[in-house]
Structures are given as C-alpha cells and as structure tokens.
Tab-separated table of C-alpha atoms and ligand atoms in Angstrom:
chain	number	residue	atom	x	y	z
J	134	MET	CA	1.661	-9.347	11.007
J	135	LEU	CA	4.702	-9.481	13.278
J	136	ALA	CA	5.319	-6.628	15.699
J	137	HIS	CA	7.920	-4.147	14.486
J	138	VAL	CA	10.766	-2.631	16.518
J	139	THR	CA	13.853	-0.511	15.875
J	140	ALA	CA	17.240	-1.657	17.146
J	141	THR	CA	18.804	0.829	19.568
J	142	ARG	CA	22.000	-0.932	20.713
J	143	TYR	CA	24.232	-3.634	19.311
J	144	VAL	CA	25.335	-5.932	22.141
J	145	THR	CA	27.396	-8.793	20.694
J	146	PRO	CA	27.575	-11.377	17.909
J	147	LEU	CA	26.360	-14.942	18.725
J	148	ARG	CA	28.897	-17.430	17.463
J	149	GLU	CA	27.406	-20.798	18.447
J	150	GLY	CA	25.739	-21.508	15.102
J	151	GLY	CA	26.740	-20.780	11.544
J	152	SER	CA	24.902	-17.605	10.588
J	153	LEU	CA	26.428	-15.137	13.080
J	154	PRO	CA	23.234	-13.503	14.352
J	155	GLY	CA	23.614	-10.455	16.603
J	156	LEU	CA	22.192	-9.708	20.024
J	157	MET	CA	20.487	-6.295	20.045
J	158	GLU	CA	18.350	-4.128	22.263
J	159	ALA	CA	15.359	-2.388	20.730
J	160	ASP	CA	13.111	0.618	21.299
J	161	ASP	CA	10.467	-1.554	23.015
J	162	LEU	CA	13.111	-2.310	25.712
J	163	GLY	CA	13.257	-5.905	24.481
J	164	THR	CA	16.426	-7.833	23.662
J	165	TYR	CA	16.488	-9.797	20.412
J	166	VAL	CA	18.608	-12.278	18.535
J	167	VAL	CA	18.744	-10.569	15.141
J	168	LYS	CA	19.025	-12.674	11.983
J	169	TYR	CA	20.255	-10.535	9.135
J	170	ARG	CA	18.727	-10.113	5.714
J	171	GLY	CA	22.281	-9.792	4.340
J	172	ALA	CA	23.526	-13.132	5.738
J	173	GLY	CA	24.780	-15.783	3.326
J	174	GLN	CA	21.560	-17.782	3.630
J	175	GLY	CA	19.640	-14.795	2.257
J	176	LEU	CA	16.022	-13.776	2.645
J	177	LYS	CA	14.802	-17.341	2.115
J	178	ALA	CA	16.233	-18.254	5.525
J	179	LEU	CA	14.205	-15.463	7.137
J	180	VAL	CA	11.057	-16.624	5.339
J	181	ALA	CA	11.654	-20.177	6.572
J	182	GLU	CA	12.177	-18.906	10.142
J	183	VAL	CA	8.897	-17.005	10.156
J	184	VAL	CA	6.744	-19.646	8.469
J	185	SER	CA	8.048	-22.623	10.433
J	186	ALA	CA	7.960	-20.789	13.775
J	187	GLY	CA	4.384	-19.716	13.011
J	188	ILE	CA	3.413	-23.310	12.308
J	189	ALA	CA	5.203	-24.545	15.455
J	190	ARG	CA	3.401	-21.962	17.581
J	191	GLY	CA	0.059	-22.940	16.086
J	192	LEU	CA	0.790	-26.562	16.967
J	193	GLY	CA	1.477	-25.611	20.583
J	194	LEU	CA	5.249	-26.095	20.354
J	195	PRO	CA	7.231	-23.448	22.301
J	196	VAL	CA	9.051	-20.995	20.049
J	197	PRO	CA	10.270	-17.502	21.059
J	198	ASP	CA	8.228	-14.552	19.773
J	199	LEU	CA	9.358	-13.003	16.494
J	200	VAL	CA	9.461	-9.346	15.414
J	201	THR	CA	10.723	-7.458	12.411
J	202	VAL	CA	13.541	-5.151	13.386
J	203	ASP	CA	14.938	-2.088	11.664
J	204	VAL	CA	18.716	-2.101	11.868
J	205	ASP	CA	20.970	0.879	11.231
J	206	PRO	CA	24.392	-0.568	10.314
J	207	GLY	CA	26.025	2.330	12.184
J	208	LEU	CA	24.912	0.733	15.482
J	209	ALA	CA	27.791	-1.726	15.397
J	210	SER	CA	30.523	0.787	14.573
J	211	GLY	CA	32.465	-0.341	17.656
J	212	GLU	CA	32.428	-4.013	16.667
J	213	PRO	CA	35.994	-5.018	15.729
J	214	ASP	CA	35.115	-8.110	13.656
J	215	GLU	CA	35.222	-7.224	9.940
J	216	GLU	CA	32.842	-10.066	9.079
J	217	VAL	CA	30.225	-8.610	11.422
J	218	GLN	CA	30.738	-5.123	9.996
J	219	ASP	CA	30.202	-6.468	6.444
J	220	LEU	CA	27.096	-8.352	7.507
J	221	LEU	CA	25.625	-5.241	9.111
J	222	ARG	CA	26.404	-3.101	6.069
J	223	ARG	CA	24.521	-5.556	3.850
J	224	SER	CA	21.549	-5.639	6.247
J	225	ALA	CA	20.255	-2.068	6.430
J	226	GLY	CA	16.461	-2.186	6.690
J	227	LEU	CA	14.103	-4.922	7.848
J	228	ASN	CA	15.631	-7.924	9.638
J	229	LEU	CA	14.241	-10.703	11.836
J	230	GLY	CA	14.280	-10.416	15.636
J	231	ILE	CA	13.815	-13.412	17.927
J	232	ASP	CA	12.925	-12.761	21.546
J	233	PHE	CA	16.081	-13.490	23.561
J	234	LEU	CA	15.620	-16.023	26.359
J	235	PRO	CA	18.111	-14.792	28.956
J	236	GLY	CA	20.109	-17.525	30.642
J	237	ALA	CA	18.736	-20.264	28.388
J	238	LEU	CA	20.865	-23.415	28.443
J	239	ASP	CA	21.807	-25.583	25.503
J	240	PHE	CA	19.802	-28.777	25.297
J	241	ASP	CA	21.222	-31.688	27.284
J	242	PRO	CA	19.089	-34.859	27.121
J	243	LYS	CA	20.694	-36.204	30.310
J	244	ALA	CA	19.917	-33.108	32.357
J	245	PHE	CA	16.463	-32.477	30.818
J	246	PRO	CA	14.795	-35.640	29.587
J	247	VAL	CA	12.037	-34.937	27.019
J	248	ASP	CA	8.899	-37.081	27.324
J	249	VAL	CA	7.953	-39.386	24.451
J	250	GLU	CA	4.919	-37.294	23.579
J	251	MET	CA	6.852	-34.032	23.241
J	252	ALA	CA	9.689	-35.773	21.385
J	253	GLY	CA	7.114	-37.188	18.937
J	254	ARG	CA	5.591	-33.774	18.336
J	255	VAL	CA	8.922	-32.111	17.645
J	256	LEU	CA	9.956	-34.925	15.295
J	257	TRP	CA	6.620	-34.807	13.453
J	258	PHE	CA	6.878	-31.023	13.041
J	259	ASP	CA	10.487	-31.277	11.820
J	260	ALA	CA	9.459	-33.904	9.263
J	261	VAL	CA	6.660	-31.702	7.924
J	262	VAL	CA	8.873	-28.635	7.453
J	263	GLY	CA	11.936	-30.694	6.491
J	264	ASN	CA	14.179	-29.442	9.295
J	265	MET	CA	17.743	-30.800	8.891
J	266	ASP	CA	19.071	-28.584	11.670
J	267	ARG	CA	18.046	-30.545	14.764
J	268	SER	CA	20.882	-33.022	15.067
J	269	HIS	CA	22.614	-34.394	18.160
J	270	ARG	CA	25.587	-32.133	17.481
J	271	ASN	CA	23.482	-29.069	16.663
J	272	PRO	CA	20.066	-29.537	18.314
J	273	ASN	CA	18.787	-25.942	18.130
J	274	LEU	CA	16.791	-26.635	21.265
J	275	LEU	CA	17.073	-24.440	24.360
J	276	GLN	CA	16.195	-25.096	27.985
J	277	TRP	CA	14.541	-22.133	29.658
J	278	ARG	CA	11.703	-23.060	32.040
J	279	GLY	CA	11.069	-25.926	29.635
J	280	LEU	CA	12.061	-26.816	26.097
J	281	TRP	CA	12.156	-24.212	23.289
J	282	LEU	CA	12.610	-24.707	19.553
J	283	ILE	CA	14.875	-22.265	17.700
J	284	ASP	CA	16.621	-21.845	14.338
J	285	HIS	CA	14.265	-22.840	11.531
J	286	GLY	CA	16.161	-21.048	8.766
J	287	ALA	CA	17.057	-24.289	6.982
J	288	THR	CA	13.481	-25.605	6.732
J	289	LEU	CA	11.227	-25.504	3.640
J	290	SER	CA	14.164	-26.417	1.408
J	291	PHE	CA	11.788	-26.815	-1.549
J	292	HIS	CA	11.931	-23.028	-2.012
J	293	HIS	CA	15.465	-23.291	-3.378
J	294	ARG	CA	14.097	-24.893	-6.548
J	295	TRP	CA	10.489	-24.104	-7.272
J	296	SER	CA	10.551	-25.939	-10.615
J	297	SER	CA	10.875	-29.298	-8.841
J	298	ALA	CA	9.355	-28.303	-5.481
J	299	GLN	CA	6.593	-30.885	-5.740
J	300	SER	CA	9.080	-33.709	-5.217
J	301	TYR	CA	9.328	-32.464	-1.604
J	302	ASP	CA	5.845	-33.741	-0.734
J	303	ASP	CA	6.607	-37.425	-0.289
J	304	ARG	CA	10.326	-37.206	0.428
J	305	ARG	CA	11.601	-39.464	3.214
J	306	TYR	CA	12.659	-37.549	6.345
J	307	ASP	CA	16.009	-38.799	7.577
J	308	ALA	CA	15.693	-38.793	11.366
J	309	SER	CA	18.739	-40.986	12.057
J	310	ASP	CA	20.666	-38.103	13.624
J	311	HIS	CA	17.718	-36.180	15.088
J	312	ALA	CA	18.409	-34.739	18.545
J	313	LEU	CA	15.353	-36.477	20.056
J	314	ILE	CA	15.407	-39.771	18.141
J	315	ASP	CA	16.716	-41.751	21.134
J	316	GLY	CA	13.885	-40.593	23.394
J	317	SER	CA	11.305	-43.006	21.899
J	318	PRO	CA	9.372	-40.248	20.112
J	319	ASP	CA	5.725	-41.239	19.673
J	320	VAL	CA	5.237	-40.003	16.123
J	321	MET	CA	1.848	-41.625	15.541
J	322	ALA	CA	0.348	-40.065	18.698
J	323	ALA	CA	1.719	-36.723	17.509
J	324	ASP	CA	0.201	-37.248	14.085
J	325	ALA	CA	-3.243	-37.928	15.537
J	326	VAL	CA	-3.256	-34.564	17.318
J	327	LEU	CA	-1.075	-32.272	15.187
J	328	GLY	CA	-2.419	-33.556	11.867
J	329	ARG	CA	-5.779	-32.090	12.813
J	330	LEU	CA	-4.323	-28.810	14.133
J	331	LEU	CA	-2.279	-28.077	11.018
J	332	THR	CA	-5.065	-26.597	8.928
J	333	GLY	CA	-4.925	-24.467	5.805
J	334	ASP	CA	-5.899	-21.488	7.986
J	335	LEU	CA	-2.917	-22.038	10.259
J	336	ILE	CA	-0.556	-22.250	7.282
J	337	GLU	CA	-2.059	-19.102	5.792
J	338	ALA	CA	-1.671	-17.208	9.065
J	339	ALA	CA	1.999	-18.225	9.293
J	340	LEU	CA	2.569	-17.050	5.707
J	341	ALA	CA	0.778	-13.767	6.381
J	342	ASP	CA	3.475	-12.963	8.968
J	343	VAL	CA	6.162	-12.822	6.266
J	344	PRO	CA	6.834	-9.236	5.109
J	345	ASP	CA	6.128	-8.810	1.381
J	346	GLY	CA	9.662	-7.524	0.804
J	347	TRP	CA	11.152	-10.855	1.920
J	348	LEU	CA	9.223	-12.731	-0.771
J	349	LEU	CA	10.706	-10.823	-3.693
J	350	ASP	CA	13.461	-13.455	-4.109
J	351	GLU	CA	10.690	-15.860	-5.138
J	352	ALA	CA	10.332	-13.941	-8.398
J	353	ASP	CA	10.194	-17.208	-10.365
J	354	VAL	CA	6.777	-17.904	-8.852
J	355	GLY	CA	5.504	-14.312	-9.169
J	356	GLY	CA	4.876	-11.607	-6.556
J	357	PRO	CA	4.357	-12.027	-2.795
J	358	ARG	CA	0.782	-13.231	-3.225
J	359	GLU	CA	1.792	-15.989	-5.656
J	360	ALA	CA	4.763	-16.877	-3.461
J	361	ARG	CA	2.520	-17.365	-0.399
J	362	ALA	CA	0.180	-19.535	-2.481
J	363	ALA	CA	3.144	-21.631	-3.655
J	364	TYR	CA	4.341	-22.211	-0.073
J	365	ALA	CA	0.809	-23.054	1.059
J	366	GLU	CA	0.412	-25.563	-1.765
J	367	ARG	CA	3.659	-27.334	-0.899
J	368	LEU	CA	2.875	-27.527	2.827
J	369	ALA	CA	-0.589	-28.891	2.058
J	370	GLY	CA	1.038	-31.354	-0.345
J	371	ARG	CA	3.481	-32.478	2.350
J	372	LEU	CA	0.577	-33.085	4.746
J	373	SER	CA	-1.486	-35.021	2.202
J	374	ALA	CA	1.536	-37.158	1.373
J	375	ARG	CA	1.887	-38.436	4.944
J	376	PRO	CA	1.133	-42.037	3.919
J	377	ALA	CA	4.370	-41.864	1.881
J	378	TRP	CA	6.711	-40.707	4.679
J	379	LEU	CA	5.037	-41.132	8.073
J	380	PRO	CA	5.152	-44.952	8.463
J	381	ASP	CA	8.886	-44.942	7.722
J	382	LEU	CA	9.456	-42.145	10.259
J	383	ALA	CA	7.432	-43.962	12.932
J	384	ALA	CA	9.339	-47.182	12.234
J	385	SER	CA	12.753	-45.542	12.566
J	386	ALA	CA	11.686	-43.820	15.796
J	387	ALA	CA	10.468	-47.150	17.209
J	388	ARG	CA	13.653	-48.967	16.144
J	389	ARG	CA	15.856	-46.423	17.878
J	390	GLY	CA	13.728	-46.332	21.024
J	391	ARG	CA	14.051	-50.110	21.576
J	392	PRO	CA	16.876	-51.107	23.955
J	393	ALA	CA	19.659	-53.104	22.302
J	394	PRO	CA	19.283	-56.889	22.827
M	34	ADP	N1	15.885	-16.765	21.439
M	34	ADP	C1	17.083	-17.093	21.900
M	34	ADP	N2	17.376	-16.965	23.216
M	34	ADP	C2	18.610	-17.272	23.698
M	34	ADP	N3	19.615	-17.713	22.937
M	34	ADP	C3	19.395	-17.864	21.618
M	34	ADP	C4	18.125	-17.576	21.035
M	34	ADP	N4	18.197	-17.798	19.707
M	34	ADP	C5	19.450	-18.215	19.470
M	34	ADP	N5	20.178	-18.266	20.606
M	34	ADP	C6	21.598	-18.660	20.738
M	34	ADP	O1	22.295	-18.243	19.576
M	34	ADP	C7	22.789	-19.357	18.850
M	34	ADP	C8	22.642	-19.117	17.350
M	34	ADP	O2	21.287	-18.965	17.010
M	34	ADP	P1	20.616	-19.858	15.892
M	34	ADP	O3	19.211	-19.399	15.729
M	34	ADP	O4	20.801	-21.298	16.204
M	34	ADP	O5	21.417	-19.400	14.581
M	34	ADP	P2	22.524	-20.110	13.668
M	34	ADP	O6	22.731	-21.509	14.146
M	34	ADP	O7	21.945	-20.036	12.311
M	34	ADP	O8	23.723	-19.254	13.841
M	34	ADP	C9	21.995	-20.548	19.372
M	34	ADP	O9	22.704	-21.748	19.269
M	34	ADP	C10	21.737	-20.163	20.813
M	34	ADP	O10	22.856	-20.473	21.615
M	35	MG	MG1	21.613	-22.839	15.131
C-alpha cells in the first residue's frame, strides 16, 4: 500500500503538461505534485500512474515516490484560476501525490546524454506499458541528480476498452518520436535483464498499491479484485507477446541510432 498523507497547503498549479496538477505541502512536511481524481483523464489515469510507476521501480528505473493524499478543496480558496477551483471541487477525497523533486530540470539530451543501456531500458519499459507520452516535445523525463521518469497517466491504454483489451498484447509500439530513440537504445540488452525482473509477483505488487476506490470505474470487469486480475492478465499477455513486437522495436532503435550515410 502507498503511504497516505493529508494536504496542508496549496502552493501553485503546474502548467507544463496537460492535466494541471497542483503543488501541495502535506502533514508529513513533504511537498507533492498532486494529480487530481477529478481531472479530465479520470481515475484511470491515476491507476495507470500507480501501476506503471510500481513496475518501473521494480525494474530499477528511477521514479519519484508516490503517496495517496487527502485534499480539502477549501485549501485553494485563494487560487484565482477558475479552472483550478473547479478541478479542486471535483477532487475532494483521495488523490495521487508524487514526491516533488525540487529544482529538477527538464530533460535535455545535449546537456545530459543518456547511455545506450539506460535508453534501452526506458524504451523497453515504455513499450511494455504502452507509454505514448515520452516524445521529443514532451519527454516527461526530469534531471535531478540523474534521470527520473514521470507522468505515466497515459499508459495501459487497454483499460479504456476492456472488451477488446486483448488486442493490446501484440500491438506494435511506435517509437519513432520517442525522446530517447536517437540515443541508440539497446533494447535487446534491456530485454535480457528486465524480461526476467518483470515477474507476476512484481505486477501484483504494483497493482496492490492501487486504492480499491480507484478501481470502481472498471465496473465492466467486476470489483477491484477482478479489475486487478484483468490488469495482471493483460500485462502478462504483453510480456508473452514479445516475439510479436520486440524485434520491430529493436530494429527501429538500431535504424535510428545509425549515423546517416
Ligand atoms: N516529481 C516531480 N518533481 C518535480 N517536478 C515535477 C514532478 N512531477 C511533475 N513535475 C513537473 O510538472 C509538470 C507536469 O507534470 P506531469 O506529471 O508531466 O503532468 P501532466 O503532463 O499530465 O500535466 C512536469 O512536466 C514537470 O515539469
Ligand atoms: Mg507531462
């Protein structure tokens, strides 16, 4: 289970991305980027954040710590932006907090080159969870004493349509605009190591971190227990289907890494 905190002060909205998360202080004296349950992307985005970050952490990829955070909408009464006020009003209760990395810089491949091994691991992970939010324009990578992965709300897209979710397993991962594709990512080396680390136990532990109340939108698959089983089945299916998508991913990474003639 994730640690739980209560927000004590609203600091400011974060406007870099699309979902308008808020920066908040909490009763554990921590500062968190809060992703709201009432945001347009809904609870599914919070589920995707928790599950994919849990998997990343288990694979040894750096992700900030997550907590659940109780938010009283009254905290932001001084915030002039109507959109923020609406968001807060819709988000009373349990939201997602992401440990704030103070002074983190946006990813710049020229200033912070990523080695081929790390690039391969990030690309492999993104292909497993279907992350479409790691592009050159919007890398969702931070530099803070090393490289950190953030913003996994758009992963696990199969949960938007459970009736055809199985088609996700062998879907091609389009890496043509991936933020690290030009760094010669060694996808096959990543596969050899991470493929063994990504066990059913690891997937189950990541799913156990999701609060039951966030799984109620998956009513078409049943209650929280059935929902976790459905996610676990799809992730296992994606892993087993590697022969269908991995060679293509490795080939596109190799093509891009080769200098132009
Ligand atoms: N843990 C963090 N530490 C520092 N800055 C963060 C952190 N998480 C997010 N940010 C900043 O907030 C922005 C928005 O967060 P993100 O998770 O990408 O949400 P979205 O893109 O959905 O709005 C990021 O681009 C980054 O600049
Ligand atoms: Mg983002």
